[in-house]
Tab-separated table of C-alpha atoms in Angstrom:
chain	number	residue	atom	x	y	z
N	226	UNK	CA	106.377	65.097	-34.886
N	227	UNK	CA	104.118	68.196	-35.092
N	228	UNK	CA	101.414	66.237	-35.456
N	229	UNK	CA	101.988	64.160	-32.439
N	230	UNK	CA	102.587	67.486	-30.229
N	231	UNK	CA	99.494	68.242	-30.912
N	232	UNK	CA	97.768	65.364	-29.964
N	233	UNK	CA	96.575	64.197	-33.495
N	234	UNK	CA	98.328	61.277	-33.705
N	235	UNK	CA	99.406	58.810	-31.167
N	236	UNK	CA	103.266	58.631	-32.837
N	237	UNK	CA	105.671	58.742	-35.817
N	238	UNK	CA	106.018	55.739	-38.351
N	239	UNK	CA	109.438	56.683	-39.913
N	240	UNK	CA	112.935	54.918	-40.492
N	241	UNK	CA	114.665	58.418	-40.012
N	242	UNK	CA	116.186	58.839	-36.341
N	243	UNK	CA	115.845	62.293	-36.627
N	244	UNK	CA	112.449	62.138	-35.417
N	245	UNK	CA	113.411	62.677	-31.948
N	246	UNK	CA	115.052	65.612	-32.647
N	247	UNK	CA	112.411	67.160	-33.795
N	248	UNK	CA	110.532	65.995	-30.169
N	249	UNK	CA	108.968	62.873	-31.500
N	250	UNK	CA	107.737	60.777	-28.578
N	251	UNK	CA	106.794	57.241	-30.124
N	252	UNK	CA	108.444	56.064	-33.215
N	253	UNK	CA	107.750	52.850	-35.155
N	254	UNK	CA	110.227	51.698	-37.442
N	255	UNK	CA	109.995	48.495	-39.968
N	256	UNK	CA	106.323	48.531	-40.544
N	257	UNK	CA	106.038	48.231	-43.913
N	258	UNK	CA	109.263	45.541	-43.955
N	259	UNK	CA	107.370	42.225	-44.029
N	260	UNK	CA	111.105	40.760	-43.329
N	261	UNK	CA	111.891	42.431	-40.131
N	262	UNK	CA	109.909	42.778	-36.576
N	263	UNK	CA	108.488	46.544	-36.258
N	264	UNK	CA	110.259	48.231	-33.433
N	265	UNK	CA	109.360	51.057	-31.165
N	266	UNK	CA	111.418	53.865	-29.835
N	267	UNK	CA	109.807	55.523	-27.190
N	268	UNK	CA	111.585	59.115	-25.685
N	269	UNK	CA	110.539	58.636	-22.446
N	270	UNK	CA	112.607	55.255	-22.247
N	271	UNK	CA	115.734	56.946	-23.684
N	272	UNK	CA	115.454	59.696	-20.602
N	273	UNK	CA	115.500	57.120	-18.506
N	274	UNK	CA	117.708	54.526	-19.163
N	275	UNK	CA	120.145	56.314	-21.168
N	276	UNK	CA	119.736	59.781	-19.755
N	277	UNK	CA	118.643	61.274	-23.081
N	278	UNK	CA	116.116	64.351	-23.201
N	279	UNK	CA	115.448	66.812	-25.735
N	280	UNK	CA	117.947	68.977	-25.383
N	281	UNK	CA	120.409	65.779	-25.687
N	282	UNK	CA	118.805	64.352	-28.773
N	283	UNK	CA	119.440	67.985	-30.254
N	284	UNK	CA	123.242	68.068	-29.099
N	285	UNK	CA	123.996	64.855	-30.558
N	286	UNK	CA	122.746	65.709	-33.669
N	287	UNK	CA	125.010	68.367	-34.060
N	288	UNK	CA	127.870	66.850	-32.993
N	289	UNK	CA	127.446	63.764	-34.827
N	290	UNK	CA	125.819	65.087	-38.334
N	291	UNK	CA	122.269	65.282	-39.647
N	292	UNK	CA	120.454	66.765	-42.321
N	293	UNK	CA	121.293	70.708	-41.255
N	294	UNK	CA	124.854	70.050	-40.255
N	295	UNK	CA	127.994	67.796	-40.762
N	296	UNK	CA	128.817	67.464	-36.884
N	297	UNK	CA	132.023	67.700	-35.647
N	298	UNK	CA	134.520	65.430	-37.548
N	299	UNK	CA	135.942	62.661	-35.423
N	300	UNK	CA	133.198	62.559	-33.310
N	301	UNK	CA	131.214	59.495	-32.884
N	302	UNK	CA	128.610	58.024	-30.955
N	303	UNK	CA	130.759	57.575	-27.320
N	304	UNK	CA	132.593	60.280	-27.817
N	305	UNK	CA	129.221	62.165	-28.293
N	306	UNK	CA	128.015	60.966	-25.425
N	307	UNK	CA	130.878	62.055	-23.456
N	308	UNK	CA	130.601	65.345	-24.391
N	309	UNK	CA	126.950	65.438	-23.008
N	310	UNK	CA	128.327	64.113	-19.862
N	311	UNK	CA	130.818	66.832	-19.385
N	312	UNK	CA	129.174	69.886	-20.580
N	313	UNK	CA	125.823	69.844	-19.356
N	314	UNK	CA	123.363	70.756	-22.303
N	315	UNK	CA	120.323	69.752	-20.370
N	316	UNK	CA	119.501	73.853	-19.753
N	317	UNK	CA	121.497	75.215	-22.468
N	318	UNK	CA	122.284	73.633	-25.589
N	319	UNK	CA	124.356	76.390	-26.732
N	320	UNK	CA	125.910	77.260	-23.382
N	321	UNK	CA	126.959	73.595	-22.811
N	322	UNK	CA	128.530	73.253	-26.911
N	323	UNK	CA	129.777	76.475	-26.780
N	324	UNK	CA	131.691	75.341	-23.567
N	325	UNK	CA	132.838	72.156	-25.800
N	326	UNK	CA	133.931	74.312	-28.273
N	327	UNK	CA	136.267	76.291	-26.910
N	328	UNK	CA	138.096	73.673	-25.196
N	329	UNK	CA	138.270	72.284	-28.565
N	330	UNK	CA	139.991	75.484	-29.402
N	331	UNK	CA	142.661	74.981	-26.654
N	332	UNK	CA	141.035	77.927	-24.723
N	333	UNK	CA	140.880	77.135	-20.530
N	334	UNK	CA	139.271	78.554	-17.724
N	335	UNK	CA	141.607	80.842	-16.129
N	336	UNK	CA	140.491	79.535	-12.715
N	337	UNK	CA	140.721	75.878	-12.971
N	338	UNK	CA	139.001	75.338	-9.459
N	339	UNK	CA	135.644	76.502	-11.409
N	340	UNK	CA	136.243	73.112	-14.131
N	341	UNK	CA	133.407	70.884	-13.318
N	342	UNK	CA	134.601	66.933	-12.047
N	343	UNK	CA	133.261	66.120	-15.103
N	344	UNK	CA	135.198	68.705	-17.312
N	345	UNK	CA	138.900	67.841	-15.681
N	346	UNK	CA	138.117	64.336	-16.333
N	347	UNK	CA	137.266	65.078	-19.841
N	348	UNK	CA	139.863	67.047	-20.319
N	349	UNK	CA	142.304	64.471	-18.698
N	350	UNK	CA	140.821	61.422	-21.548
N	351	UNK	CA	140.698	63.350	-24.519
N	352	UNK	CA	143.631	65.862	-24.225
N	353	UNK	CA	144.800	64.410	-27.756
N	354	UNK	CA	141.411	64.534	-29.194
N	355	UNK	CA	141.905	68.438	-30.210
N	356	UNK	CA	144.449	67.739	-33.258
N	357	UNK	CA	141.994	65.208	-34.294
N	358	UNK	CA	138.385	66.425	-34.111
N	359	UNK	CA	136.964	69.286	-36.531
N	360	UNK	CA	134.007	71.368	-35.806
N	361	UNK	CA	132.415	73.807	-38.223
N	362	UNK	CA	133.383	77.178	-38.634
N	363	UNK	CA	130.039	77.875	-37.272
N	364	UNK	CA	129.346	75.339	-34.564
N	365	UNK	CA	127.161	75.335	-32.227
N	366	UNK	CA	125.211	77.059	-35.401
N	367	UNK	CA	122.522	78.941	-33.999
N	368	UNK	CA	120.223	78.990	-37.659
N	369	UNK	CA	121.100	74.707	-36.706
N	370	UNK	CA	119.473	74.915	-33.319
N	371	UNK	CA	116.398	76.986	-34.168
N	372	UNK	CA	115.638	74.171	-37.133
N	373	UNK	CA	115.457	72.094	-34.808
N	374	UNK	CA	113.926	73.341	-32.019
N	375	UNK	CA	111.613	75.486	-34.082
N	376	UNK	CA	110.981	74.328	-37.182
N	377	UNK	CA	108.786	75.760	-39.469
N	378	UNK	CA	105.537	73.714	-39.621
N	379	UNK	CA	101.576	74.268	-39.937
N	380	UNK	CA	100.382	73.941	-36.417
N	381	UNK	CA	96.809	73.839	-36.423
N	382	UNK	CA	95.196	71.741	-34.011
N	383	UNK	CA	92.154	71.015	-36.479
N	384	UNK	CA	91.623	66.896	-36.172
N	385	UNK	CA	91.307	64.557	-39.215
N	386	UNK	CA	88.705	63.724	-41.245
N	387	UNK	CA	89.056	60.690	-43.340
N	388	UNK	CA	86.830	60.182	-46.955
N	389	UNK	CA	87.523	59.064	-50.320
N	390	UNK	CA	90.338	60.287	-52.613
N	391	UNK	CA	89.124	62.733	-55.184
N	392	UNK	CA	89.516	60.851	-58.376
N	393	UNK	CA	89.614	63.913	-60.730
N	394	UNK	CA	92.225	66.172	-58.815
N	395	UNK	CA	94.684	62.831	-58.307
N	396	UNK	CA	93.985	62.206	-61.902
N	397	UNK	CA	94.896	65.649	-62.866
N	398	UNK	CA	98.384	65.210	-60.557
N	399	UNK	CA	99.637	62.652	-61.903
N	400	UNK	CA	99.064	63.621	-65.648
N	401	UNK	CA	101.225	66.588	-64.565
N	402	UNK	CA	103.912	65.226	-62.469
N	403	UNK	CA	104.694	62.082	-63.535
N	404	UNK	CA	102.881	62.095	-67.331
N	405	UNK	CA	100.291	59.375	-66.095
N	406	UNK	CA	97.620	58.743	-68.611
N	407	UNK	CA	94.155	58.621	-66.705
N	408	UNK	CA	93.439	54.801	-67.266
N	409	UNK	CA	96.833	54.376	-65.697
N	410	UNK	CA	95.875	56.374	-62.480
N	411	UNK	CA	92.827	54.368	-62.565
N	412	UNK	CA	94.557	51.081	-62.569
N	413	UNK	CA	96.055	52.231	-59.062
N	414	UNK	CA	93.767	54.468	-57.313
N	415	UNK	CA	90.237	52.869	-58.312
N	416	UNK	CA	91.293	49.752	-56.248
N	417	UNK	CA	92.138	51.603	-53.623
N	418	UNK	CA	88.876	53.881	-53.690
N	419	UNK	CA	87.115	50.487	-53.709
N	420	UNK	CA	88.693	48.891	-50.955
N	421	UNK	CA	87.819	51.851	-48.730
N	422	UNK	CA	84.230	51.599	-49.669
N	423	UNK	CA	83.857	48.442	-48.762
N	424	UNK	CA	85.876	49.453	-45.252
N	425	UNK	CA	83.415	52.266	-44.907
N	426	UNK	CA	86.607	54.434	-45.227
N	427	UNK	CA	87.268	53.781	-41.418
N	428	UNK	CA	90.721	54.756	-39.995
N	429	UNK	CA	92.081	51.986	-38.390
N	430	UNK	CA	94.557	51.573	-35.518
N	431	UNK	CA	97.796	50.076	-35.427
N	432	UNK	CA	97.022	47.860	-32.690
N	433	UNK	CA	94.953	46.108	-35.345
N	434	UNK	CA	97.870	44.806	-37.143
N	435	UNK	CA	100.465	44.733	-34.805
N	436	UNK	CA	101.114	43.713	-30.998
N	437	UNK	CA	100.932	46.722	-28.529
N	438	UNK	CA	103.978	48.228	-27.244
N	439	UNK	CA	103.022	46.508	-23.485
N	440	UNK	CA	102.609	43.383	-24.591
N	441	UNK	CA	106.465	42.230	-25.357
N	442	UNK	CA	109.071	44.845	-24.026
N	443	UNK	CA	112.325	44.416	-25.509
N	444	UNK	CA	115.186	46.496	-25.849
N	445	UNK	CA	118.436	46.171	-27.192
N	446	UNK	CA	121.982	45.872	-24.449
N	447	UNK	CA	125.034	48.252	-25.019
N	448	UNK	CA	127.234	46.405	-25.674
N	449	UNK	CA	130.286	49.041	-25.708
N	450	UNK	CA	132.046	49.077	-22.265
N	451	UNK	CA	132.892	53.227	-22.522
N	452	UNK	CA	129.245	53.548	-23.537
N	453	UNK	CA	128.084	51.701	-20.576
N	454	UNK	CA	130.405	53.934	-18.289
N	455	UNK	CA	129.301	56.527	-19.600
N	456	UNK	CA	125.899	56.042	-18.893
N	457	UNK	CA	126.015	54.739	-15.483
N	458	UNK	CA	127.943	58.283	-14.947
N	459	UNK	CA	125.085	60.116	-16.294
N	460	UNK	CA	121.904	58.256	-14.571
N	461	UNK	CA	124.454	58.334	-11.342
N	462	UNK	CA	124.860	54.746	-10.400
């Protein structure tokens, strides 16, 4: 996702959702699965047709789980949603959780009158909810947030250049992390090395394997009637 910030690759081949967390824009998934089509998840088409930006992606993942956290218990993807829809997080992530989590507590505004439209009617639906969802002691973590909004990665802009593995050092690596012999290296790397010779060791595009992302738009219905609601509510139709 670094990468792709800044503008050294065009996207993110990866089966983990998490890369939009991290502000991945374009995300291919499947492309090494000969059995399945190769998909692409682009953020600009979740912010706007399901109302999801940055900040969002980031909220969900705390209140549903991921690698730095185990969300808030009970809490799934609808309910998730819901959340975002009544305490805004598109500013604020902490603000709008923070929010969340105290009415989780059972703490209300004194003044009702300052409740949001969208608070009272979250209140209202998920009154019960509060005996039955569990956040962490520390949630919204704010060592969570910073991982993802800052995480800790080699930003130089310097762009690629492509040539032949080194033979020796890969040689050398795999004697000492995996106990590799050097013909057995050979066996996989020299065809490899030989293949890009005869390529002229020239990066290629996907577009050269697959269809471009323009040429068959497709995109998968909601099929859950809350989640639908939901999301009419938030793009305001």
């Amino acid at each position: 996702c670094a990468l792709e910030a800044l503008g050294l690759v065009d996207g993110v081949v990866t089966e983990d959702s998490d890369a939009f967390v991290f502000g991945g824009k374009k995300v291919y998934k499947n492309i090494f699965d000969d059995q399945k089509y190769v998909e692409a998840y682009v953020a600009s088409d979740a912010e706007r047709d399901l109302g999801l930006g940055h900040n969002h992606m980031i909220a969900l993942a705390m209140l549903l789980g991921g690698d730095y956290t185990d969300g808030v218990k009970g809490v799934g993807i609808v309910n998730g949603m819901e959340v975002l829809q009544a305490f805004d997080v598109s500013v604020d992530i902490k603000s709008g959780l923070a929010k969340f989590r105290q009415w989780l507590a059972g703490f209300e505004l004194a003044d009702v009158a300052t409740k949001t439209q969208a608070e009272k009617e979250f209140h209202n639906k998920h009154r019960s909810a509060r005996n039955r969802w569990i956040a962490p002691k520390d949630f919204p973590s704010p060592s969570v947030l910073t991982a993802y909004k800052k995480p800790v990665v080699d930003k130089s802009d310097t762009r690629f250049s492509w040539g032949l593995p080194d033979i020796e050092a890969l040689r050398t690596f795999a004697a000492q992390k995996m106990g590799w012999p050097a013909e057995e290296t050979d066996r996989v790397i020299l065809p490899v090395i030989k293949a890009l010779e005869s390529a002229g060791a020239r990066q290629t595009r996907l577009e050269s394997y697959f269809m471009r992302y323009e040429d068959d738009i497709k995109f998968a219905n909601v099929k859950s009637k809350r989640l639908q609601s939901v999301l009419r509510k938030v793009k305001g139709d």
